[in-house]
């Protein structure tokens, strides 16, 4: 994803402000910081951009997921429903919370299907962790209604979908909490960073304390602050936040370029017999960081991804065989390889705890290729890429 493609003077100026004052911490040192509050500025602008009451920054998208789970009260023994196509961080953070990840299937949105989530809910289910994969949305309105009806908390992980929306409402604002990542390969980057958004004042209070050892951030004497509960150090630094301030102000231009580049390639591939596209519940809301398409069979998709690489079409991912994003290669997780015992072990879920039937997801992901969309492609580069893709995929 493209944030790193467009570093410029804007990022340099914001970072220089921080270096000039020498205050690298987001809290305190009011007198020394020359009026620069980069984390607070980014939080304000992010909340405005996403249409959310509160935004709180943290040190990574992984920290955002951990904080969201904590702020929604997920704890020991709770079950959290999650997709088999996601990033391992979601599974790791559920386990770190002392909870049990429960897989449900995806559909052709490449995200959790409401039908499968509904079937996976038990009396132990506390939350659904809905990941909007590869820049676009799940059937998020249906999932939000389902969670409401069944008394389950909806948490959205929109780490890969900043700027995407469903019928004009930003992804991340449908659940109780939405999570974002600003790591080096996300739509906008801080180097490392993340954010959690919510409309709930109580949840916000927990989030901002949880990411800073439980500090309530009342008053100006850090040593005298109260601790309403325990927490962690998931703080973002002012240096990271400064980069994010400049990047967020470029988001609309990035989205415009991404959408134009994606439309060019997608239009060019439309009509090829062997190619069909990911289902988008709202085409206009796609952030267009990826073009995801299906081949008729697993063999054709695996071979297609290889042939595209050989033809010089870079950035085409066959996630089905990938170690990070798809459950088939997560043996370390499924075998609960951790320094200490984890919840599924302790609670007697058995060693096959993660071996449920995910054949619907496998049938979809086995046929899926996702191509990264770059900002830097000009018209000749786009035309050359499309021709190569057509020759491989036709
Ligand atoms: C869906 C998803 N969630 C969470 C994360 C974690 O973000 P970070 O790398 O900032 O910890 C990622 C990172 O790739 C991701 O793709």
Short mmCIF file of C-alpha atoms and ligand atoms in Angstrom, two decimals:
data_model
loop_
_atom_site.label_atom_id
_atom_site.label_comp_id
_atom_site.label_asym_id
_atom_site.label_seq_id
_atom_site.Cartn_x
_atom_site.Cartn_y
_atom_site.Cartn_z
CA UNK A 1 0.00 0.00 0.00
CA UNK A 2 1.23 3.37 -1.04
CA UNK A 3 2.09 5.79 1.83
CA UNK A 4 5.81 5.24 1.38
CA UNK A 5 5.59 6.11 -2.32
CA UNK A 6 4.96 9.76 -1.60
CA UNK A 7 7.23 10.94 1.20
CA UNK A 8 8.09 14.58 0.64
CA UNK A 9 8.80 17.95 2.20
CA UNK A 10 5.53 17.83 4.14
CA UNK A 11 6.67 14.81 6.19
CA UNK A 12 10.13 16.34 6.63
CA UNK A 13 8.69 19.63 7.96
CA UNK A 14 6.45 17.89 10.50
CA UNK A 15 9.32 15.74 11.80
CA UNK A 16 11.63 18.76 11.93
CA UNK A 17 9.11 20.56 14.21
CA UNK A 18 9.46 17.73 16.69
CA UNK A 19 13.25 17.60 16.46
CA UNK A 20 13.44 21.37 16.92
CA UNK A 21 11.54 21.20 20.21
CA UNK A 22 13.25 17.98 21.29
CA UNK A 23 10.00 16.67 22.83
CA UNK A 24 9.53 13.19 21.42
CA UNK A 25 6.85 12.08 23.86
CA UNK A 26 3.19 12.65 23.13
CA UNK A 27 2.24 13.54 26.73
CA UNK A 28 3.51 16.37 28.94
CA UNK A 29 6.48 18.74 28.60
CA UNK A 30 3.97 21.46 27.69
CA UNK A 31 6.43 24.34 28.03
CA UNK A 32 9.19 22.83 25.91
CA UNK A 33 7.19 21.64 22.93
CA UNK A 34 6.68 24.96 21.09
CA UNK A 35 2.97 24.29 20.78
CA UNK A 36 3.52 21.09 18.76
CA UNK A 37 1.23 18.21 19.66
CA UNK A 38 1.61 15.90 16.69
CA UNK A 39 -0.23 12.88 18.14
CA UNK A 40 -3.11 15.04 19.36
CA UNK A 41 -3.27 16.81 15.98
CA UNK A 42 -3.37 13.55 14.07
CA UNK A 43 -6.06 12.17 16.40
CA UNK A 44 -8.24 15.23 15.82
CA UNK A 45 -7.81 15.16 12.05
CA UNK A 46 -8.29 11.39 11.84
CA UNK A 47 -11.52 11.51 13.85
CA UNK A 48 -12.81 14.31 11.60
CA UNK A 49 -11.78 12.47 8.42
CA UNK A 50 -13.49 9.25 9.50
CA UNK A 51 -16.57 10.82 11.06
CA UNK A 52 -15.88 9.32 14.46
CA UNK A 53 -16.22 11.06 17.85
CA UNK A 54 -12.86 9.84 19.18
CA UNK A 55 -9.59 8.65 17.69
CA UNK A 56 -6.68 7.46 19.79
CA UNK A 57 -3.22 6.71 18.42
CA UNK A 58 -1.02 3.84 19.52
CA UNK A 59 2.25 2.23 18.56
CA UNK A 60 1.00 -0.22 15.89
CA UNK A 61 -2.03 -1.82 14.31
CA UNK A 62 -1.34 -4.86 16.49
CA UNK A 63 -1.51 -2.63 19.58
CA UNK A 64 -4.74 -1.15 18.20
CA UNK A 65 -6.32 -4.61 18.01
CA UNK A 66 -5.14 -5.49 21.54
CA UNK A 67 -6.49 -2.19 22.84
CA UNK A 68 -9.81 -2.59 21.04
CA UNK A 69 -10.29 -6.06 22.54
CA UNK A 70 -9.46 -4.76 26.03
CA UNK A 71 -11.68 -1.70 25.67
CA UNK A 72 -14.59 -3.91 24.63
CA UNK A 73 -14.11 -6.08 27.70
CA UNK A 74 -12.74 -9.17 25.95
CA UNK A 75 -10.90 -11.25 28.54
CA UNK A 76 -10.17 -14.69 29.93
CA UNK A 77 -12.23 -17.46 28.38
CA UNK A 78 -14.22 -15.32 25.94
CA UNK A 79 -14.58 -16.49 22.36
CA UNK A 80 -13.87 -14.06 19.52
CA UNK A 81 -14.94 -14.88 15.96
CA UNK A 82 -12.35 -14.16 13.31
CA UNK A 83 -11.70 -14.97 9.65
CA UNK A 84 -9.09 -17.41 8.37
CA UNK A 85 -7.99 -14.74 5.86
CA UNK A 86 -6.52 -11.95 7.99
CA UNK A 87 -3.16 -11.10 9.48
CA UNK A 88 -1.74 -13.21 12.32
CA UNK A 89 -1.79 -10.15 14.62
CA UNK A 90 -5.55 -10.55 15.10
CA UNK A 91 -5.18 -14.15 16.25
CA UNK A 92 -2.16 -13.32 18.39
CA UNK A 93 -3.94 -10.48 20.19
CA UNK A 94 -7.05 -12.56 20.89
CA UNK A 95 -4.82 -15.22 22.44
CA UNK A 96 -2.83 -12.59 24.40
CA UNK A 97 -6.12 -11.35 25.86
CA UNK A 98 -6.66 -14.84 27.29
CA UNK A 99 -9.48 -15.41 24.83
CA UNK A 100 -10.13 -18.09 22.22
CA UNK A 101 -10.20 -17.32 18.48
CA UNK A 102 -13.03 -19.10 16.66
CA UNK A 103 -12.85 -19.24 12.88
CA UNK A 104 -15.81 -18.54 10.62
CA UNK A 105 -15.78 -18.62 6.81
CA UNK A 106 -15.35 -15.78 4.38
CA UNK A 107 -17.47 -15.18 1.28
CA UNK A 108 -16.58 -13.58 -2.07
CA UNK A 109 -16.10 -10.22 -0.32
CA UNK A 110 -12.93 -11.94 1.05
CA UNK A 111 -14.22 -11.04 4.53
CA UNK A 112 -16.34 -12.86 7.13
CA UNK A 113 -19.76 -13.91 5.86
CA UNK A 114 -22.78 -13.11 8.07
CA UNK A 115 -24.11 -16.65 7.56
CA UNK A 116 -20.93 -18.24 8.84
CA UNK A 117 -20.61 -15.80 11.75
CA UNK A 118 -24.18 -16.50 12.77
CA UNK A 119 -23.48 -20.24 12.86
CA UNK A 120 -20.28 -19.72 14.91
CA UNK A 121 -21.84 -17.68 17.73
CA UNK A 122 -22.08 -19.56 21.04
CA UNK A 123 -22.97 -18.46 24.57
CA UNK A 124 -19.23 -17.77 25.07
CA UNK A 125 -18.92 -15.39 22.11
CA UNK A 126 -18.00 -11.91 23.29
CA UNK A 127 -16.97 -10.26 20.01
CA UNK A 128 -16.62 -10.56 16.26
CA UNK A 129 -13.31 -9.22 14.97
CA UNK A 130 -14.20 -8.24 11.42
CA UNK A 131 -11.20 -7.60 9.18
CA UNK A 132 -11.80 -5.61 6.00
CA UNK A 133 -9.13 -7.23 3.87
CA UNK A 134 -7.24 -5.75 0.94
CA UNK A 135 -8.77 -2.29 0.92
CA UNK A 136 -12.48 -3.05 0.74
CA UNK A 137 -15.51 -3.93 2.78
CA UNK A 138 -17.28 -6.94 4.18
CA UNK A 139 -21.10 -7.04 4.13
CA UNK A 140 -20.63 -4.74 7.08
CA UNK A 141 -24.22 -3.52 7.47
CA UNK A 142 -25.50 -7.09 7.72
CA UNK A 143 -22.75 -8.05 10.16
CA UNK A 144 -23.42 -5.00 12.34
CA UNK A 145 -27.13 -5.86 12.44
CA UNK A 146 -26.36 -9.50 13.24
CA UNK A 147 -24.03 -8.60 16.13
CA UNK A 148 -26.61 -6.19 17.49
CA UNK A 149 -29.35 -8.78 17.35
CA UNK A 150 -27.23 -11.46 19.02
CA UNK A 151 -25.73 -9.21 21.72
CA UNK A 152 -22.17 -9.60 20.47
CA UNK A 153 -19.64 -6.75 20.19
CA UNK A 154 -18.48 -5.87 16.67
CA UNK A 155 -14.84 -4.77 16.40
CA UNK A 156 -13.61 -3.73 12.95
CA UNK A 157 -10.01 -4.16 11.90
CA UNK A 158 -9.68 -1.69 9.03
CA UNK A 159 -5.86 -1.77 9.09
CA UNK A 160 -5.86 -2.39 5.34
CA UNK A 161 -8.85 -0.21 4.50
CA UNK A 162 -8.20 3.38 5.53
CA UNK A 163 -10.29 5.66 3.31
CA UNK A 164 -12.74 2.93 2.33
CA UNK A 165 -16.41 3.40 3.13
CA UNK A 166 -19.76 1.64 2.82
CA UNK A 167 -22.48 3.92 1.44
CA UNK A 168 -20.58 7.00 2.57
CA UNK A 169 -19.83 5.82 6.12
CA UNK A 170 -16.16 5.07 6.86
CA UNK A 171 -15.12 1.48 7.53
CA UNK A 172 -14.18 1.30 11.18
CA UNK A 173 -17.27 3.25 12.27
CA UNK A 174 -19.81 0.40 12.08
CA UNK A 175 -18.56 -1.48 15.13
CA UNK A 176 -18.07 -0.37 18.72
CA UNK A 177 -14.40 0.19 17.88
CA UNK A 178 -12.42 0.42 14.62
CA UNK A 179 -8.69 -0.32 14.29
CA UNK A 180 -6.11 1.02 11.83
CA UNK A 181 -2.44 0.38 11.12
CA UNK A 182 0.07 2.93 9.89
CA UNK A 183 3.00 0.54 9.51
CA UNK A 184 5.40 0.98 6.63
CA UNK A 185 3.25 -0.76 4.01
CA UNK A 186 -0.15 0.70 4.80
CA UNK A 187 -2.21 3.29 2.90
CA UNK A 188 -0.68 6.01 5.03
CA UNK A 189 2.34 5.30 7.18
CA UNK A 190 3.95 6.66 10.34
CA UNK A 191 6.81 4.16 10.03
CA UNK A 192 5.08 2.29 12.85
CA UNK A 193 1.75 3.35 14.33
CA UNK A 194 -1.90 2.54 14.74
CA UNK A 195 -5.22 4.05 15.76
CA UNK A 196 -8.44 3.06 17.44
CA UNK A 197 -11.67 4.97 16.82
CA UNK A 198 -14.99 4.92 18.65
CA UNK A 199 -18.10 6.99 19.32
CA UNK A 200 -18.34 5.70 22.88
CA UNK A 201 -16.87 8.04 25.54
CA UNK A 202 -16.43 5.21 28.07
CA UNK A 203 -14.60 3.02 25.57
CA UNK A 204 -12.38 5.96 24.61
CA UNK A 205 -11.43 6.54 28.26
CA UNK A 206 -10.36 2.92 28.58
CA UNK A 207 -8.41 3.04 25.30
CA UNK A 208 -6.35 6.07 26.13
CA UNK A 209 -5.51 4.77 29.60
CA UNK A 210 -4.86 1.19 28.44
CA UNK A 211 -2.19 2.30 25.95
CA UNK A 212 -0.33 4.21 28.71
CA UNK A 213 -0.13 1.99 31.82
CA UNK A 214 -3.64 2.93 32.85
CA UNK A 215 -2.88 6.65 33.31
CA UNK A 216 -6.06 8.70 33.41
CA UNK A 217 -4.28 11.72 31.85
CA UNK A 218 -6.00 14.12 34.21
CA UNK A 219 -3.90 17.11 35.31
CA UNK A 220 -0.34 17.90 34.34
CA UNK A 221 1.67 15.88 36.86
CA UNK A 222 2.23 12.43 35.41
CA UNK A 223 3.44 11.03 38.72
CA UNK A 224 0.22 12.10 40.44
CA UNK A 225 -2.18 10.67 37.88
CA UNK A 226 -4.64 7.98 38.89
CA UNK A 227 -4.84 4.56 37.28
CA UNK A 228 -8.45 3.41 36.80
CA UNK A 229 -7.14 0.04 35.54
CA UNK A 230 -3.96 -1.65 34.43
CA UNK A 231 -2.52 -1.01 30.99
CA UNK A 232 0.51 -1.35 28.75
CA UNK A 233 2.92 0.87 26.91
CA UNK A 234 1.41 1.09 23.45
CA UNK A 235 2.17 4.83 23.14
CA UNK A 236 3.03 6.35 19.79
CA UNK A 237 5.95 8.78 19.69
CA UNK A 238 5.69 12.34 18.42
CA UNK A 239 8.16 11.53 15.62
CA UNK A 240 5.94 8.78 14.23
CA UNK A 241 2.80 10.85 14.66
CA UNK A 242 4.44 13.78 12.84
CA UNK A 243 4.90 11.65 9.71
CA UNK A 244 1.26 10.59 9.97
CA UNK A 245 0.02 14.20 10.15
CA UNK A 246 1.57 14.91 6.75
CA UNK A 247 0.46 11.57 5.29
CA UNK A 248 -3.19 11.89 6.32
CA UNK A 249 -3.40 15.24 4.56
CA UNK A 250 -2.44 13.39 1.33
CA UNK A 251 -5.00 10.62 1.73
CA UNK A 252 -7.63 11.99 -0.62
CA UNK A 253 -5.12 12.45 -3.44
CA UNK A 254 -3.81 8.91 -2.87
CA UNK A 255 -7.30 7.45 -3.01
CA UNK A 256 -8.08 9.33 -6.21
CA UNK A 257 -4.94 7.98 -7.93
CA UNK A 258 -5.48 4.44 -6.63
CA UNK A 259 -9.07 4.39 -7.80
CA UNK A 260 -8.15 5.66 -11.27
CA UNK A 261 -5.29 3.15 -11.64
CA UNK A 262 -7.41 0.26 -10.44
CA UNK A 263 -10.31 1.19 -12.74
CA UNK A 264 -7.96 1.23 -15.74
CA UNK A 265 -6.74 -2.33 -15.10
CA UNK A 266 -10.10 -3.70 -14.00
CA UNK A 267 -11.91 -2.31 -17.04
CA UNK A 268 -9.21 -3.80 -19.26
CA UNK A 269 -9.62 -7.28 -17.74
CA UNK A 270 -13.42 -7.21 -17.71
CA UNK A 271 -14.80 -9.71 -20.18
CA UNK A 272 -11.90 -12.19 -20.00
CA UNK A 273 -13.50 -15.62 -19.66
CA UNK A 274 -11.24 -16.91 -16.92
CA UNK A 275 -11.39 -13.79 -14.72
CA UNK A 276 -14.11 -12.64 -12.30
CA UNK A 277 -13.83 -10.07 -9.53
CA UNK A 278 -14.16 -9.86 -5.76
CA UNK A 279 -17.67 -8.95 -4.64
CA UNK A 280 -17.77 -5.34 -3.45
CA UNK A 281 -20.96 -4.50 -1.50
CA UNK A 282 -20.33 -0.83 -2.40
CA UNK A 283 -18.07 -0.33 -5.42
CA UNK A 284 -17.70 3.41 -4.77
CA UNK A 285 -16.44 2.78 -1.25
CA UNK A 286 -13.47 0.63 -2.28
CA UNK A 287 -10.16 2.26 -1.29
CA UNK A 288 -8.68 0.48 -4.33
CA UNK A 289 -5.39 -0.54 -2.74
CA UNK A 290 -5.76 -3.97 -4.39
CA UNK A 291 -7.44 -5.52 -7.39
CA UNK A 292 -8.65 -8.95 -6.22
CA UNK A 293 -9.86 -11.43 -8.81
CA UNK A 294 -10.81 -15.09 -9.12
CA UNK A 295 -9.64 -17.72 -11.59
CA UNK A 296 -11.86 -20.75 -12.30
CA UNK A 297 -9.73 -23.25 -10.32
CA UNK A 298 -7.01 -23.42 -7.67
CA UNK A 299 -4.52 -24.79 -10.23
CA UNK A 300 -5.18 -21.93 -12.65
CA UNK A 301 -4.85 -19.30 -9.91
CA UNK A 302 -1.58 -20.71 -8.54
CA UNK A 303 -0.15 -20.98 -12.05
CA UNK A 304 -1.57 -17.56 -13.00
CA UNK A 305 0.21 -15.86 -10.08
CA UNK A 306 3.49 -17.53 -11.12
CA UNK A 307 3.03 -16.59 -14.79
CA UNK A 308 2.25 -12.98 -13.92
CA UNK A 309 5.50 -12.72 -11.96
CA UNK A 310 7.48 -14.27 -14.83
CA UNK A 311 5.84 -11.82 -17.25
CA UNK A 312 7.07 -8.93 -15.06
CA UNK A 313 3.73 -8.06 -13.44
CA UNK A 314 4.89 -7.48 -9.88
CA UNK A 315 2.80 -7.29 -6.69
CA UNK A 316 0.42 -10.19 -7.45
CA UNK A 317 -0.22 -12.19 -4.28
CA UNK A 318 -1.52 -15.73 -4.08
CA UNK A 319 -2.55 -15.56 -0.40
CA UNK A 320 -3.69 -19.20 -0.30
CA UNK A 321 -0.05 -20.29 -0.06
CA UNK A 322 1.07 -17.32 2.06
CA UNK A 323 2.48 -17.76 5.58
CA UNK A 324 1.14 -14.50 7.03
CA UNK A 325 -2.35 -13.99 5.81
CA UNK A 326 -4.05 -17.35 5.44
CA UNK A 327 -4.78 -20.01 8.04
CA UNK A 328 -3.36 -22.99 6.08
CA UNK A 329 0.22 -22.04 7.00
CA UNK A 330 -0.36 -21.02 10.62
CA UNK A 331 0.86 -24.24 12.22
CA UNK A 332 2.65 -22.31 15.00
CA UNK A 333 -0.66 -20.70 15.94
CA UNK A 334 -2.78 -23.80 15.61
CA UNK A 335 -0.28 -25.74 17.73
CA UNK A 336 -0.33 -22.85 20.27
CA UNK A 337 3.45 -22.51 20.20
CA UNK A 338 3.97 -19.89 22.90
CA UNK A 339 6.31 -19.43 25.84
CA UNK A 340 3.42 -20.16 28.22
CA UNK A 341 0.06 -21.88 28.11
CA UNK A 342 -2.70 -20.17 26.11
CA UNK A 343 -6.45 -20.13 26.65
CA UNK A 344 -7.54 -22.93 24.25
CA UNK A 345 -5.06 -25.22 26.04
CA UNK A 346 -6.02 -24.24 29.57
CA UNK A 347 -9.74 -24.30 28.86
CA UNK A 348 -9.69 -27.79 27.38
CA UNK A 349 -10.56 -26.99 23.77
CA UNK A 350 -8.24 -29.87 22.74
CA UNK A 351 -5.34 -29.90 20.34
CA UNK A 352 -7.63 -29.75 17.30
CA UNK A 353 -9.21 -26.53 18.57
CA UNK A 354 -8.53 -24.68 15.27
CA UNK A 355 -9.31 -27.49 12.84
CA UNK A 356 -12.91 -26.65 11.98
CA UNK A 357 -14.29 -26.92 8.47
CA UNK A 358 -13.07 -23.93 6.44
CA UNK A 359 -13.72 -25.49 3.05
CA UNK A 360 -15.83 -22.53 1.87
CA UNK A 361 -12.95 -20.14 2.56
CA UNK A 362 -10.45 -22.54 0.96
CA UNK A 363 -12.59 -22.81 -2.16
CA UNK A 364 -12.56 -19.02 -2.53
CA UNK A 365 -8.98 -18.24 -1.53
CA UNK A 366 -7.59 -21.09 -3.63
CA UNK A 367 -8.89 -19.25 -6.72
CA UNK A 368 -7.94 -15.71 -5.63
CA UNK A 369 -5.12 -13.48 -6.85
CA UNK A 370 -4.72 -9.96 -5.35
CA UNK A 371 -2.72 -7.35 -7.18
CA UNK A 372 -1.32 -4.32 -5.40
CA UNK A 373 -2.24 -0.96 -6.94
CA UNK A 374 0.55 1.63 -7.01
CA UNK A 375 0.34 5.40 -7.19
CA UNK A 376 3.42 5.81 -9.35
CA UNK A 377 2.11 4.08 -12.49
CA UNK A 378 1.79 6.48 -15.42
CA UNK A 379 -0.24 5.85 -18.57
CA UNK A 380 2.49 3.86 -20.45
CA UNK A 381 3.18 1.76 -17.33
CA UNK A 382 -0.52 1.02 -16.91
CA UNK A 383 -0.93 0.11 -20.59
CA UNK A 384 2.12 -2.20 -20.51
CA UNK A 385 0.91 -3.89 -17.30
CA UNK A 386 -2.56 -4.46 -18.71
CA UNK A 387 -1.23 -6.00 -21.92
CA UNK A 388 0.98 -8.41 -19.97
CA UNK A 389 -1.89 -9.34 -17.67
CA UNK A 390 -4.20 -10.00 -20.60
CA UNK A 391 -1.67 -12.22 -22.30
CA UNK A 392 -1.27 -14.33 -19.13
CA UNK A 393 -4.91 -14.44 -18.01
CA UNK A 394 -6.81 -14.63 -21.32
C1 LIG B 1 -5.53 -6.73 8.90
C2 LIG B 1 -4.36 -6.31 9.74
N1 LIG B 1 -4.53 -6.12 11.06
C3 LIG B 1 -3.52 -5.73 11.85
C4 LIG B 1 -2.26 -5.53 11.33
C5 LIG B 1 -1.15 -5.15 12.27
O1 LIG B 1 -0.64 -3.89 12.00
P1 LIG B 1 0.85 -3.49 12.45
O2 LIG B 1 1.80 -4.03 11.43
O3 LIG B 1 0.83 -1.98 12.43
O4 LIG B 1 1.08 -4.02 13.81
C6 LIG B 1 -2.04 -5.70 9.98
C7 LIG B 1 -0.69 -5.50 9.40
O5 LIG B 1 -0.36 -5.96 8.33
C8 LIG B 1 -3.11 -6.11 9.15
O6 LIG B 1 -2.95 -6.31 7.84
#
